[in-house]
Amino acid sequence: MKPIVVESLKYKYPGTDALALDDISFEVDEGEVIGIVGKNGSGKTSLSLALTGLIPHFFGGAYGGRVLVDGLEVRYSSVTEISERVGYVFDNPFTQMTAAKYTVYEEVAFGLENLGLNREEIIRRVEWSLKLLDLEGVKDHHPFNLSGGQMQRVAIAGIIAMRPKILVFDEPTSQLDPEGTEEVFQVIQNLANEGMTILIVSHKLEKIARFCNKIILLHQGKLVDFDRPQKVFSRDDLINYGIQPPIVTRVCRSLGIRDEKSGYYPVTVEEMRKLVKQNE
Amino acid sequence: MNLTLYVERDSIIHKIDPITKLIYCLVAASVPYIISEHMFTFFLMLISIALLFIGKVFRKMIPLYLLSMFIFITIVIIQGIFHPDNVTPLISFGPVTFFKEGLMLALLLILRIINMISAFGVLILTTQVDDLIQSLVKKGMSPRVGYMIGSVLQIIPHMSSMVSTISDAQRSRGLETEGKLSTRIKAFFPLIGPVIMNSLIATKERAIALELRGFNSRRKKTFLQDDKEFLFGKPCQLILILFFIGMIIWRILQ
Amino acid sequence: MNEIKIEKVSFSYDQKKPVLNNVSLTIQNPTTAIIGQNGAGKSTLVKLCKGLFKPASGDIWINGHNTKEYTAAQLAPHIGLVFQNPADQIFKHRVIDEVMFGPLNIGLSKEEAFENSMRALKKLGMDKHSERNPYDLNLSEQKLVTIASILAMDPPIIIFDEPTIGQDDYGKELIKHVIHELASTGKLVLTIIHDMDFVAENFERTVVMNKGEVILDGPTREVFARGDIILEAKLDTPQVIQIARAFGISDVVLTVDELIDRMRVHLGDSFPLK
């Protein structure tokens, strides 16, 4: 069973005229890491919210088509049911803290208490999450006394403790400094290595290019492309979608450094070096 | 940074369970209104103060007592001079005469206030807010109400830093926020507007974050923290409640 | 010529931990970036320049005005600060009113304020949104409104706090354009920023701060040549430089075009592929 199946998804926020999501269809295989790109207002956040069930359950609005996560049809399931299958992390670390707990450890346990798990299981999962996110050193700190990057990792820990198979990150580093950004992307890489299925919305295309197997390109609520990063970032018309390819790709395009077989430009320095070496 | 007044100490009072302390606090604060006796109220007040000492937190109460001095002085003046039942002059300073009846009433009111502040002090200074909330939730209080109380205590201090950022941003655009009253009134909307908007956005985001972490789950909530062993829960509560009922009966029989 | 003169400034919020320690800096260049880790003292320094706090010791002159002698509001015509988060300032229901707020505060007439505001909005391509509610705009657009609200006061010196944060490529391009336009019309532009590629591409002078002190200051190219200090301040190296280094090019390149030219020489005849 595919972890994510989206069929002809259409969505309109209440009180608006334009479709935020316009006839979107795609499928994701288990363990894939997908980047979602497009300019502000292209529907990236709406698509993320649709995968978590917050669209339509929290936001209301007009909804058509189907979204299946781990076999569960989002439209007919509660957000709590979905949250055990899909985790969602967004940009603001501060508002993702419950503000009702006094230590990182308790903060991470919050969701598990709500799910009614027994204490042994809660402890097991909290410790597993803290370890995976390298937070064991700050487990007794107050969440609000952490740096942005650490706080965002606590938010991620609280989500993955609920053991979702799928994780959706909506601009997880847009409010962080370079150090925090690197921390969070490192963690996302670790989670990918654990075999989780991951979708990331981000403007940091260099990072996206490095981590993702595939890219979804959105524009005005429509899915323009869904393919390997090399192919999507090699498109001639990217500028029309408000996207600049990674610097490596731009340089390679100018210099004509591309993979001979596919005709696509590289998206990471490593790829570029390999291609240059082959030609020397 | 947060609003709780909890003081970490190793004392027997800290180890008593929050519900018992809550009941103590309510009983101790209300009984002096059932039995309006000076000596009785004084005795209750001594008990609360003794508990503060045992809890090693009495010193934290001193600022609060000092603050209430203003109220006490007001009470003494108003009741001592102006109470309608005043007939027996006790002491005069020039044209001002204090009467016995008024002063006795003022004394009772003051004892009641000190008693009440001290009883609440016993609860608040020796109990962690989340322990109290968790105990109440286990007793059947809605987890939502519990969450609200707990989070407000943490979010309000954060709001002050938000307000200062907003004030900086508007002052940068030429808004004077200090000086004449009219200047301050004019500064109100540019400051409060972003505060409200920011708070609404934060509330919406936090609601989403909570929703995603099963806050609305229909399953019975469990608790990470349960290991805390509290002392003399049931017997203390029983004694307190019997005492309270006893006082009511006493009052009726009188 | 516009000038920010910072002389032996020290500052602390709690009288214990100094946030700034004897900083001296004279800025006259059209474009200067201040870089450094969180907590290095960058934000505090620009807030002092704006007069939001006063130095504990030392002085700051903004075009000859000592910040100690003016309130932040009085300094508004001389120096503008664009805050990081648009939500911290927006409170009007129409974009045009939001932008006119500053000009009206500093004593312009309604007509002048309107004219200045429309001109500022036009410069940012936002004049078509002047009647809309700012809360209905997306983050890039809101940011442009807040920039316009400062430009409309027409201060000779403008400071940007993290202008590119949360912006998409389109928003970044617009902000880049605004900075160049301001510099070319004789304004002094100062920014504090984490985005190193944006610094390399757009600012002629760079100041590196660490633990409340200026540890390096000079033309941007020379600053990024000092990899040791960039590392010490725990900063990123711009990607263009990282790519150049991956191919053994040690010269400091600052823009994608420079990198392409340098790579072309480096690779010789092997590219483009036939």
PDB file of C-alpha atoms in Angstrom, chain C:
ATOM      1  CA  MET C   1      27.497  62.176   2.923  1.00  0.00           C
ATOM      2  CA  ASN C   2      25.477  60.048   5.337  1.00  0.00           C
ATOM      3  CA  GLU C   3      27.228  58.683   8.349  1.00  0.00           C
ATOM      4  CA  ILE C   4      26.619  56.493  11.374  1.00  0.00           C
ATOM      5  CA  LYS C   5      29.339  57.048  13.925  1.00  0.00           C
ATOM      6  CA  ILE C   6      29.560  54.614  16.810  1.00  0.00           C
ATOM      7  CA  GLU C   7      32.136  55.558  19.402  1.00  0.00           C
ATOM      8  CA  LYS C   8      33.275  53.252  22.210  1.00  0.00           C
ATOM      9  CA  VAL C   9      29.781  51.954  22.834  1.00  0.00           C
ATOM     10  CA  SER C  10      29.081  49.434  25.579  1.00  0.00           C
ATOM     11  CA  PHE C  11      25.666  48.151  26.527  1.00  0.00           C
ATOM     12  CA  SER C  12      23.990  45.531  28.675  1.00  0.00           C
ATOM     13  CA  TYR C  13      20.348  44.722  29.345  1.00  0.00           C
ATOM     14  CA  ASP C  14      20.783  43.541  32.916  1.00  0.00           C
ATOM     15  CA  GLN C  15      23.883  45.425  34.108  1.00  0.00           C
ATOM     16  CA  LYS C  16      25.638  42.070  34.354  1.00  0.00           C
ATOM     17  CA  LYS C  17      26.342  40.426  31.008  1.00  0.00           C
ATOM     18  CA  PRO C  18      27.657  42.985  28.514  1.00  0.00           C
ATOM     19  CA  VAL C  19      25.961  42.610  25.107  1.00  0.00           C
ATOM     20  CA  LEU C  20      28.236  45.158  23.456  1.00  0.00           C
ATOM     21  CA  ASN C  21      31.762  45.750  24.580  1.00  0.00           C
ATOM     22  CA  ASN C  22      33.480  48.964  23.518  1.00  0.00           C
ATOM     23  CA  VAL C  23      32.340  48.944  19.890  1.00  0.00           C
ATOM     24  CA  SER C  24      33.607  51.681  17.571  1.00  0.00           C
ATOM     25  CA  LEU C  25      32.503  51.823  13.958  1.00  0.00           C
ATOM     26  CA  THR C  26      32.054  54.545  11.367  1.00  0.00           C
ATOM     27  CA  ILE C  27      29.781  53.655   8.493  1.00  0.00           C
ATOM     28  CA  GLN C  28      29.600  55.772   5.362  1.00  0.00           C
ATOM     29  CA  ASN C  29      29.456  53.164   2.615  1.00  0.00           C
ATOM     30  CA  PRO C  30      26.195  52.955   0.688  1.00  0.00           C
ATOM     31  CA  THR C  31      25.752  49.272   1.649  1.00  0.00           C
ATOM     32  CA  THR C  32      27.050  47.551   4.770  1.00  0.00           C
ATOM     33  CA  ALA C  33      26.100  44.177   6.257  1.00  0.00           C
ATOM     34  CA  ILE C  34      26.622  43.230   9.878  1.00  0.00           C
ATOM     35  CA  ILE C  35      26.933  39.484  10.308  1.00  0.00           C
ATOM     36  CA  GLY C  36      27.384  37.253  13.346  1.00  0.00           C
ATOM     37  CA  GLN C  37      25.726  34.449  15.267  1.00  0.00           C
ATOM     38  CA  ASN C  38      22.565  34.950  17.312  1.00  0.00           C
ATOM     39  CA  GLY C  39      23.602  36.715  20.485  1.00  0.00           C
ATOM     40  CA  ALA C  40      26.637  38.373  18.902  1.00  0.00           C
ATOM     41  CA  GLY C  41      25.105  41.794  19.563  1.00  0.00           C
ATOM     42  CA  LYS C  42      23.970  42.755  16.033  1.00  0.00           C
ATOM     43  CA  SER C  43      20.337  43.481  16.910  1.00  0.00           C
ATOM     44  CA  THR C  44      21.304  45.440  19.984  1.00  0.00           C
ATOM     45  CA  LEU C  45      23.713  47.548  17.950  1.00  0.00           C
ATOM     46  CA  VAL C  46      21.107  48.546  15.363  1.00  0.00           C
ATOM     47  CA  LYS C  47      18.509  49.221  18.064  1.00  0.00           C
ATOM     48  CA  LEU C  48      21.018  51.583  19.662  1.00  0.00           C
ATOM     49  CA  CYS C  49      21.567  53.285  16.294  1.00  0.00           C
ATOM     50  CA  LYS C  50      17.815  53.725  16.013  1.00  0.00           C
ATOM     51  CA  GLY C  51      17.725  55.256  19.488  1.00  0.00           C
ATOM     52  CA  LEU C  52      15.437  52.571  20.928  1.00  0.00           C
ATOM     53  CA  PHE C  53      17.991  52.139  23.716  1.00  0.00           C
ATOM     54  CA  LYS C  54      20.734  54.514  24.741  1.00  0.00           C
ATOM     55  CA  PRO C  55      24.363  53.380  25.117  1.00  0.00           C
ATOM     56  CA  ALA C  56      25.484  52.719  28.697  1.00  0.00           C
ATOM     57  CA  SER C  57      28.769  54.339  27.750  1.00  0.00           C
ATOM     58  CA  GLY C  58      30.000  55.867  24.516  1.00  0.00           C
ATOM     59  CA  ASP C  59      28.017  57.758  21.902  1.00  0.00           C
ATOM     60  CA  ILE C  60      26.286  57.203  18.593  1.00  0.00           C
ATOM     61  CA  TRP C  61      25.849  59.969  16.051  1.00  0.00           C
ATOM     62  CA  ILE C  62      23.375  59.679  13.203  1.00  0.00           C
ATOM     63  CA  ASN C  63      24.373  62.303  10.639  1.00  0.00           C
ATOM     64  CA  GLY C  64      25.658  64.369  13.524  1.00  0.00           C
ATOM     65  CA  HIS C  65      22.679  63.802  15.829  1.00  0.00           C
ATOM     66  CA  ASN C  66      23.662  62.182  19.119  1.00  0.00           C
ATOM     67  CA  THR C  67      21.050  59.471  19.812  1.00  0.00           C
ATOM     68  CA  LYS C  68      21.137  60.271  23.515  1.00  0.00           C
ATOM     69  CA  GLU C  69      19.526  63.635  22.867  1.00  0.00           C
ATOM     70  CA  TYR C  70      16.515  62.375  20.920  1.00  0.00           C
ATOM     71  CA  THR C  71      13.670  59.926  21.407  1.00  0.00           C
ATOM     72  CA  ALA C  72      13.395  57.090  18.921  1.00  0.00           C
ATOM     73  CA  ALA C  73      10.365  58.833  17.445  1.00  0.00           C
ATOM     74  CA  GLN C  74      12.301  62.068  16.971  1.00  0.00           C
ATOM     75  CA  LEU C  75      15.036  60.167  15.134  1.00  0.00           C
ATOM     76  CA  ALA C  76      12.516  58.691  12.679  1.00  0.00           C
ATOM     77  CA  PRO C  77      13.128  61.315   9.962  1.00  0.00           C
ATOM     78  CA  HIS C  78      16.877  60.636  10.142  1.00  0.00           C
ATOM     79  CA  ILE C  79      17.068  56.868  10.362  1.00  0.00           C
ATOM     80  CA  GLY C  80      14.568  54.115   9.540  1.00  0.00           C
ATOM     81  CA  LEU C  81      14.561  50.547  10.792  1.00  0.00           C
ATOM     82  CA  VAL C  82      12.622  47.837   8.952  1.00  0.00           C
ATOM     83  CA  PHE C  83      11.726  45.166  11.484  1.00  0.00           C
ATOM     84  CA  GLN C  84      11.986  41.471  10.773  1.00  0.00           C
ATOM     85  CA  ASN C  85       8.387  40.513  11.361  1.00  0.00           C
ATOM     86  CA  PRO C  86       5.657  42.528   9.572  1.00  0.00           C
ATOM     87  CA  ALA C  87       3.088  41.347  12.124  1.00  0.00           C
ATOM     88  CA  ASP C  88       4.895  43.423  14.767  1.00  0.00           C
ATOM     89  CA  GLN C  89       3.825  46.694  13.194  1.00  0.00           C
ATOM     90  CA  ILE C  90       0.804  46.279  10.928  1.00  0.00           C
ATOM     91  CA  PHE C  91      -2.408  47.603  12.487  1.00  0.00           C
ATOM     92  CA  LYS C  92      -4.324  49.508   9.821  1.00  0.00           C
ATOM     93  CA  HIS C  93      -7.008  48.075   7.580  1.00  0.00           C
ATOM     94  CA  ARG C  94      -5.677  49.499   4.347  1.00  0.00           C
ATOM     95  CA  VAL C  95      -2.144  49.260   2.993  1.00  0.00           C
ATOM     96  CA  ILE C  96      -2.053  52.985   2.204  1.00  0.00           C
ATOM     97  CA  ASP C  97      -3.022  53.939   5.775  1.00  0.00           C
ATOM     98  CA  GLU C  98      -0.382  51.625   7.164  1.00  0.00           C
ATOM     99  CA  VAL C  99       2.283  53.259   4.993  1.00  0.00           C
ATOM    100  CA  MET C 100       1.068  56.795   5.777  1.00  0.00           C
ATOM    101  CA  PHE C 101       1.300  56.196   9.530  1.00  0.00           C
ATOM    102  CA  GLY C 102       5.024  57.050   9.741  1.00  0.00           C
ATOM    103  CA  PRO C 103       4.974  60.167   7.512  1.00  0.00           C
ATOM    104  CA  LEU C 104       2.005  61.569   9.462  1.00  0.00           C
ATOM    105  CA  ASN C 105       3.801  60.923  12.747  1.00  0.00           C
ATOM    106  CA  ILE C 106       6.832  62.929  11.651  1.00  0.00           C
ATOM    107  CA  GLY C 107       4.678  65.908  10.793  1.00  0.00           C
ATOM    108  CA  LEU C 108       4.005  65.659   7.056  1.00  0.00           C
ATOM    109  CA  SER C 109       0.685  66.969   5.780  1.00  0.00           C
ATOM    110  CA  LYS C 110      -1.949  64.472   4.615  1.00  0.00           C
ATOM    111  CA  GLU C 111      -1.238  65.300   0.963  1.00  0.00           C
ATOM    112  CA  GLU C 112       2.531  64.962   1.343  1.00  0.00           C
ATOM    113  CA  ALA C 113       2.170  61.758   3.329  1.00  0.00           C
ATOM    114  CA  PHE C 114      -0.128  60.300   0.685  1.00  0.00           C
ATOM    115  CA  GLU C 115       2.197  61.285  -2.129  1.00  0.00           C
ATOM    116  CA  ASN C 116       5.295  59.917  -0.391  1.00  0.00           C
ATOM    117  CA  SER C 117       3.490  56.704   0.485  1.00  0.00           C
ATOM    118  CA  MET C 118       2.236  56.087  -3.033  1.00  0.00           C
ATOM    119  CA  ARG C 119       5.721  56.750  -4.377  1.00  0.00           C
ATOM    120  CA  ALA C 120       7.214  54.270  -1.893  1.00  0.00           C
ATOM    121  CA  LEU C 121       4.602  51.647  -2.732  1.00  0.00           C
ATOM    122  CA  LYS C 122       5.200  52.131  -6.433  1.00  0.00           C
ATOM    123  CA  LYS C 123       8.928  51.626  -5.985  1.00  0.00           C
ATOM    124  CA  LEU C 124       8.130  48.217  -4.495  1.00  0.00           C
ATOM    125  CA  GLY C 125       5.510  47.317  -7.070  1.00  0.00           C
ATOM    126  CA  MET C 126       2.842  47.446  -4.382  1.00  0.00           C
ATOM    127  CA  ASP C 127       0.846  50.512  -5.495  1.00  0.00           C
ATOM    128  CA  LYS C 128      -1.844  48.281  -6.986  1.00  0.00           C
ATOM    129  CA  HIS C 129      -2.496  46.861  -3.506  1.00  0.00           C
ATOM    130  CA  SER C 130      -2.846  50.240  -1.770  1.00  0.00           C
ATOM    131  CA  GLU C 131      -6.539  49.768  -0.971  1.00  0.00           C
ATOM    132  CA  ARG C 132      -6.244  46.175   0.228  1.00  0.00           C
ATOM    133  CA  ASN C 133      -6.173  44.969   3.808  1.00  0.00           C
ATOM    134  CA  PRO C 134      -2.538  44.222   4.711  1.00  0.00           C
ATOM    135  CA  TYR C 135      -3.610  41.093   6.595  1.00  0.00           C
ATOM    136  CA  ASP C 136      -4.871  39.605   3.312  1.00  0.00           C
ATOM    137  CA  LEU C 137      -1.417  39.839   1.730  1.00  0.00           C
ATOM    138  CA  ASN C 138       1.161  37.060   1.826  1.00  0.00           C
ATOM    139  CA  LEU C 139       4.368  37.354   3.850  1.00  0.00           C
ATOM    140  CA  SER C 140       6.512  38.711   0.970  1.00  0.00           C
ATOM    141  CA  GLU C 141       3.945  41.376   0.226  1.00  0.00           C
ATOM    142  CA  GLN C 142       3.534  42.294   3.898  1.00  0.00           C
ATOM    143  CA  LYS C 143       7.279  42.736   4.140  1.00  0.00           C
ATOM    144  CA  LEU C 144       7.203  45.074   1.160  1.00  0.00           C
ATOM    145  CA  VAL C 145       4.465  47.094   2.876  1.00  0.00           C
ATOM    146  CA  THR C 146       6.625  47.473   5.971  1.00  0.00           C
ATOM    147  CA  ILE C 147       9.588  48.532   3.843  1.00  0.00           C
ATOM    148  CA  ALA C 148       7.376  51.080   2.078  1.00  0.00           C
ATOM    149  CA  SER C 149       6.191  52.377   5.445  1.00  0.00           C
ATOM    150  CA  ILE C 150       9.794  53.276   6.270  1.00  0.00           C
ATOM    151  CA  LEU C 151      10.720  54.591   2.793  1.00  0.00           C
ATOM    152  CA  ALA C 152       7.698  56.895   2.881  1.00  0.00           C
ATOM    153  CA  MET C 153       9.366  58.839   5.707  1.00  0.00           C
ATOM    154  CA  ASP C 154      12.322  59.281   3.338  1.00  0.00           C
ATOM    155  CA  PRO C 155      15.087  58.873   5.933  1.00  0.00           C
ATOM    156  CA  PRO C 156      18.644  59.184   4.579  1.00  0.00           C
ATOM    157  CA  ILE C 157      19.700  56.059   6.509  1.00  0.00           C
ATOM    158  CA  ILE C 158      17.791  52.772   6.405  1.00  0.00           C
ATOM    159  CA  ILE C 159      18.467  49.644   8.428  1.00  0.00           C
ATOM    160  CA  PHE C 160      17.034  46.236   7.510  1.00  0.00           C
ATOM    161  CA  ASP C 161      16.691  43.498  10.143  1.00  0.00           C
ATOM    162  CA  GLU C 162      16.883  40.106   8.378  1.00  0.00           C
ATOM    163  CA  PRO C 163      15.228  41.329   5.164  1.00  0.00           C
ATOM    164  CA  THR C 164      15.262  37.932   3.433  1.00  0.00           C
ATOM    165  CA  ILE C 165      13.923  35.716   6.198  1.00  0.00           C
ATOM    166  CA  GLY C 166      10.814  33.783   5.115  1.00  0.00           C
ATOM    167  CA  GLN C 167      11.038  35.263   1.602  1.00  0.00           C
ATOM    168  CA  ASP C 168      10.772  33.238  -1.576  1.00  0.00           C
ATOM    169  CA  ASP C 169      13.087  33.847  -4.547  1.00  0.00           C
ATOM    170  CA  TYR C 170      10.742  36.434  -5.991  1.00  0.00           C
ATOM    171  CA  GLY C 171      10.593  38.369  -2.716  1.00  0.00           C
ATOM    172  CA  LYS C 172      14.381  38.213  -2.367  1.00  0.00           C
ATOM    173  CA  GLU C 173      14.848  39.592  -5.875  1.00  0.00           C
ATOM    174  CA  LEU C 174      12.554  42.530  -5.080  1.00  0.00           C
ATOM    175  CA  ILE C 175      14.360  43.324  -1.832  1.00  0.00           C
ATOM    176  CA  LYS C 176      17.703  43.111  -3.598  1.00  0.00           C
ATOM    177  CA  HIS C 177      16.423  45.559  -6.171  1.00  0.00           C
ATOM    178  CA  VAL C 178      15.200  47.951  -3.450  1.00  0.00           C
ATOM    179  CA  ILE C 179      18.549  47.925  -1.662  1.00  0.00           C
ATOM    180  CA  HIS C 180      20.449  48.723  -4.855  1.00  0.00           C
ATOM    181  CA  GLU C 181      18.017  51.450  -5.783  1.00  0.00           C
ATOM    182  CA  LEU C 182      18.320  53.071  -2.335  1.00  0.00           C
ATOM    183  CA  ALA C 183      22.101  52.919  -2.461  1.00  0.00           C
ATOM    184  CA  SER C 184      22.169  54.433  -5.939  1.00  0.00           C
ATOM    185  CA  THR C 185      20.030  57.370  -4.820  1.00  0.00           C
ATOM    186  CA  GLY C 186      22.519  58.280  -2.114  1.00  0.00           C
ATOM    187  CA  LYS C 187      20.962  56.551   0.903  1.00  0.00           C
ATOM    188  CA  LEU C 188      22.967  54.614   3.437  1.00  0.00           C
ATOM    189  CA  VAL C 189      21.743  51.029   3.759  1.00  0.00           C
ATOM    190  CA  LEU C 190      22.736  48.875   6.712  1.00  0.00           C
ATOM    191  CA  THR C 191      21.505  45.340   7.351  1.00  0.00           C
ATOM    192  CA  ILE C 192      21.862  42.591   9.876  1.00  0.00           C
ATOM    193  CA  ILE C 193      21.489  39.256   8.175  1.00  0.00           C
ATOM    194  CA  HIS C 194      22.226  35.528   8.278  1.00  0.00           C
ATOM    195  CA  ASP C 195      21.926  34.884   4.542  1.00  0.00           C
ATOM    196  CA  MET C 196      25.597  34.882   3.496  1.00  0.00           C
ATOM    197  CA  ASP C 197      24.992  34.551  -0.243  1.00  0.00           C
ATOM    198  CA  PHE C 198      22.796  37.638  -0.081  1.00  0.00           C
ATOM    199  CA  VAL C 199      25.574  39.502   1.740  1.00  0.00           C
ATOM    200  CA  ALA C 200      28.236  38.424  -0.741  1.00  0.00           C
ATOM    201  CA  GLU C 201      26.128  39.451  -3.693  1.00  0.00           C
ATOM    202  CA  ASN C 202      24.754  42.753  -2.460  1.00  0.00           C
ATOM    203  CA  PHE C 203      26.846  44.499   0.190  1.00  0.00           C
ATOM    204  CA  GLU C 204      30.130  46.234  -0.414  1.00  0.00           C
ATOM    205  CA  ARG C 205      31.258  46.301   3.201  1.00  0.00           C
ATOM    206  CA  THR C 206      30.849  43.594   5.838  1.00  0.00           C
ATOM    207  CA  VAL C 207      31.279  43.803   9.596  1.00  0.00           C
ATOM    208  CA  VAL C 208      31.667  40.550  11.551  1.00  0.00           C
ATOM    209  CA  MET C 209      30.559  40.568  15.176  1.00  0.00           C
ATOM    210  CA  ASN C 210      31.198  37.976  17.838  1.00  0.00           C
ATOM    211  CA  LYS C 211      30.370  38.102  21.540  1.00  0.00           C
ATOM    212  CA  GLY C 212      29.642  41.818  21.581  1.00  0.00           C
ATOM    213  CA  GLU C 213      32.724  42.885  19.657  1.00  0.00           C
ATOM    214  CA  VAL C 214      33.650  43.699  16.077  1.00  0.00           C
ATOM    215  CA  ILE C 215      36.173  41.043  15.100  1.00  0.00           C
ATOM    216  CA  LEU C 216      36.514  41.877  11.404  1.00  0.00           C
ATOM    217  CA  ASP C 217      35.512  44.784   9.208  1.00  0.00           C
ATOM    218  CA  GLY C 218      36.294  45.564   5.602  1.00  0.00           C
ATOM    219  CA  PRO C 219      35.304  45.171   1.964  1.00  0.00           C
ATOM    220  CA  THR C 220      33.075  42.077   1.648  1.00  0.00           C
ATOM    221  CA  ARG C 221      35.557  40.267  -0.577  1.00  0.00           C
ATOM    222  CA  GLU C 222      38.340  40.656   1.951  1.00  0.00           C
ATOM    223  CA  VAL C 223      36.101  39.609   4.808  1.00  0.00           C
ATOM    224  CA  PHE C 224      35.078  36.355   3.130  1.00  0.00           C
ATOM    225  CA  ALA C 225      38.714  35.679   2.298  1.00  0.00           C
ATOM    226  CA  ARG C 226      39.268  35.225   6.031  1.00  0.00           C
ATOM    227  CA  GLY C 227      37.798  31.733   6.311  1.00  0.00           C
ATOM    228  CA  ASP C 228      39.351  31.315   9.756  1.00  0.00           C
ATOM    229  CA  ILE C 229      37.416  34.239  11.209  1.00  0.00           C
ATOM    230  CA  ILE C 230      34.165  33.283   9.475  1.00  0.00           C
ATOM    231  CA  LEU C 231      34.565  29.897  11.127  1.00  0.00           C
ATOM    232  CA  GLU C 232      35.406  31.429  14.509  1.00  0.00           C
ATOM    233  CA  ALA C 233      32.209  33.502  14.359  1.00  0.00           C
ATOM    234  CA  LYS C 234      30.331  30.255  13.492  1.00  0.00           C
ATOM    235  CA  LEU C 235      29.037  31.654  10.209  1.00  0.00           C
ATOM    236  CA  ASP C 236      28.277  29.954   6.914  1.00  0.00           C
ATOM    237  CA  THR C 237      30.508  30.413   3.922  1.00  0.00           C
ATOM    238  CA  PRO C 238      28.553  31.680   0.890  1.00  0.00           C
ATOM    239  CA  GLN C 239      27.668  28.842  -1.441  1.00  0.00           C
ATOM    240  CA  VAL C 240      29.418  30.430  -4.398  1.00  0.00           C
ATOM    241  CA  ILE C 241      32.657  30.279  -2.432  1.00  0.00           C
ATOM    242  CA  GLN C 242      31.955  26.705  -1.300  1.00  0.00           C
ATOM    243  CA  ILE C 243      31.433  25.634  -4.904  1.00  0.00           C
ATOM    244  CA  ALA C 244      34.586  27.428  -6.051  1.00  0.00           C
ATOM    245  CA  ARG C 245      36.585  25.710  -3.312  1.00  0.00           C
ATOM    246  CA  ALA C 246      35.211  22.320  -4.298  1.00  0.00           C
ATOM    247  CA  PHE C 247      37.023  22.840  -7.586  1.00  0.00           C
ATOM    248  CA  GLY C 248      40.209  24.108  -6.000  1.00  0.00           C
ATOM    249  CA  ILE C 249      39.596  27.777  -6.803  1.00  0.00           C
ATOM    250  CA  SER C 250      40.922  29.779  -3.875  1.00  0.00           C
ATOM    251  CA  ASP C 251      39.952  33.278  -5.105  1.00  0.00           C
ATOM    252  CA  VAL C 252      36.962  34.767  -3.333  1.00  0.00           C
ATOM    253  CA  VAL C 253      33.981  34.934  -5.681  1.00  0.00           C
ATOM    254  CA  LEU C 254      30.927  36.863  -4.547  1.00  0.00           C
ATOM    255  CA  THR C 255      28.285  36.361  -7.211  1.00  0.00           C
ATOM    256  CA  VAL C 256      27.040  33.552  -9.399  1.00  0.00           C
ATOM    257  CA  ASP C 257      28.280  35.381 -12.491  1.00  0.00           C
ATOM    258  CA  GLU C 258      31.769  35.723 -11.035  1.00  0.00           C
ATOM    259  CA  LEU C 259      31.722  32.047 -10.183  1.00  0.00           C
ATOM    260  CA  ILE C 260      30.696  31.129 -13.724  1.00  0.00           C
ATOM    261  CA  ASP C 261      33.489  33.247 -15.237  1.00  0.00           C
ATOM    262  CA  ARG C 262      36.049  31.799 -12.859  1.00  0.00           C
ATOM    263  CA  MET C 263      34.860  28.233 -13.512  1.00  0.00           C
ATOM    264  CA  ARG C 264      34.990  28.782 -17.255  1.00  0.00           C
ATOM    265  CA  VAL C 265      38.678  29.664 -17.029  1.00  0.00           C
ATOM    266  CA  HIS C 266      39.288  26.807 -14.613  1.00  0.00           C
ATOM    267  CA  LEU C 267      37.646  24.128 -16.743  1.00  0.00           C
ATOM    268  CA  GLY C 268      39.267  25.250 -19.976  1.00  0.00           C
ATOM    269  CA  ASP C 269      38.037  23.490 -23.095  1.00  0.00           C
ATOM    270  CA  SER C 270      36.279  20.528 -21.568  1.00  0.00           C
ATOM    271  CA  PHE C 271      32.942  22.382 -21.402  1.00  0.00           C
ATOM    272  CA  PRO C 272      30.430  23.018 -22.734  1.00  0.00           C
ATOM    273  CA  LEU C 273      29.751  19.517 -23.909  1.00  0.00           C
ATOM    274  CA  LYS C 274      29.600  19.183 -27.645  1.00  0.00           C
TER     275      LYS C 274
END
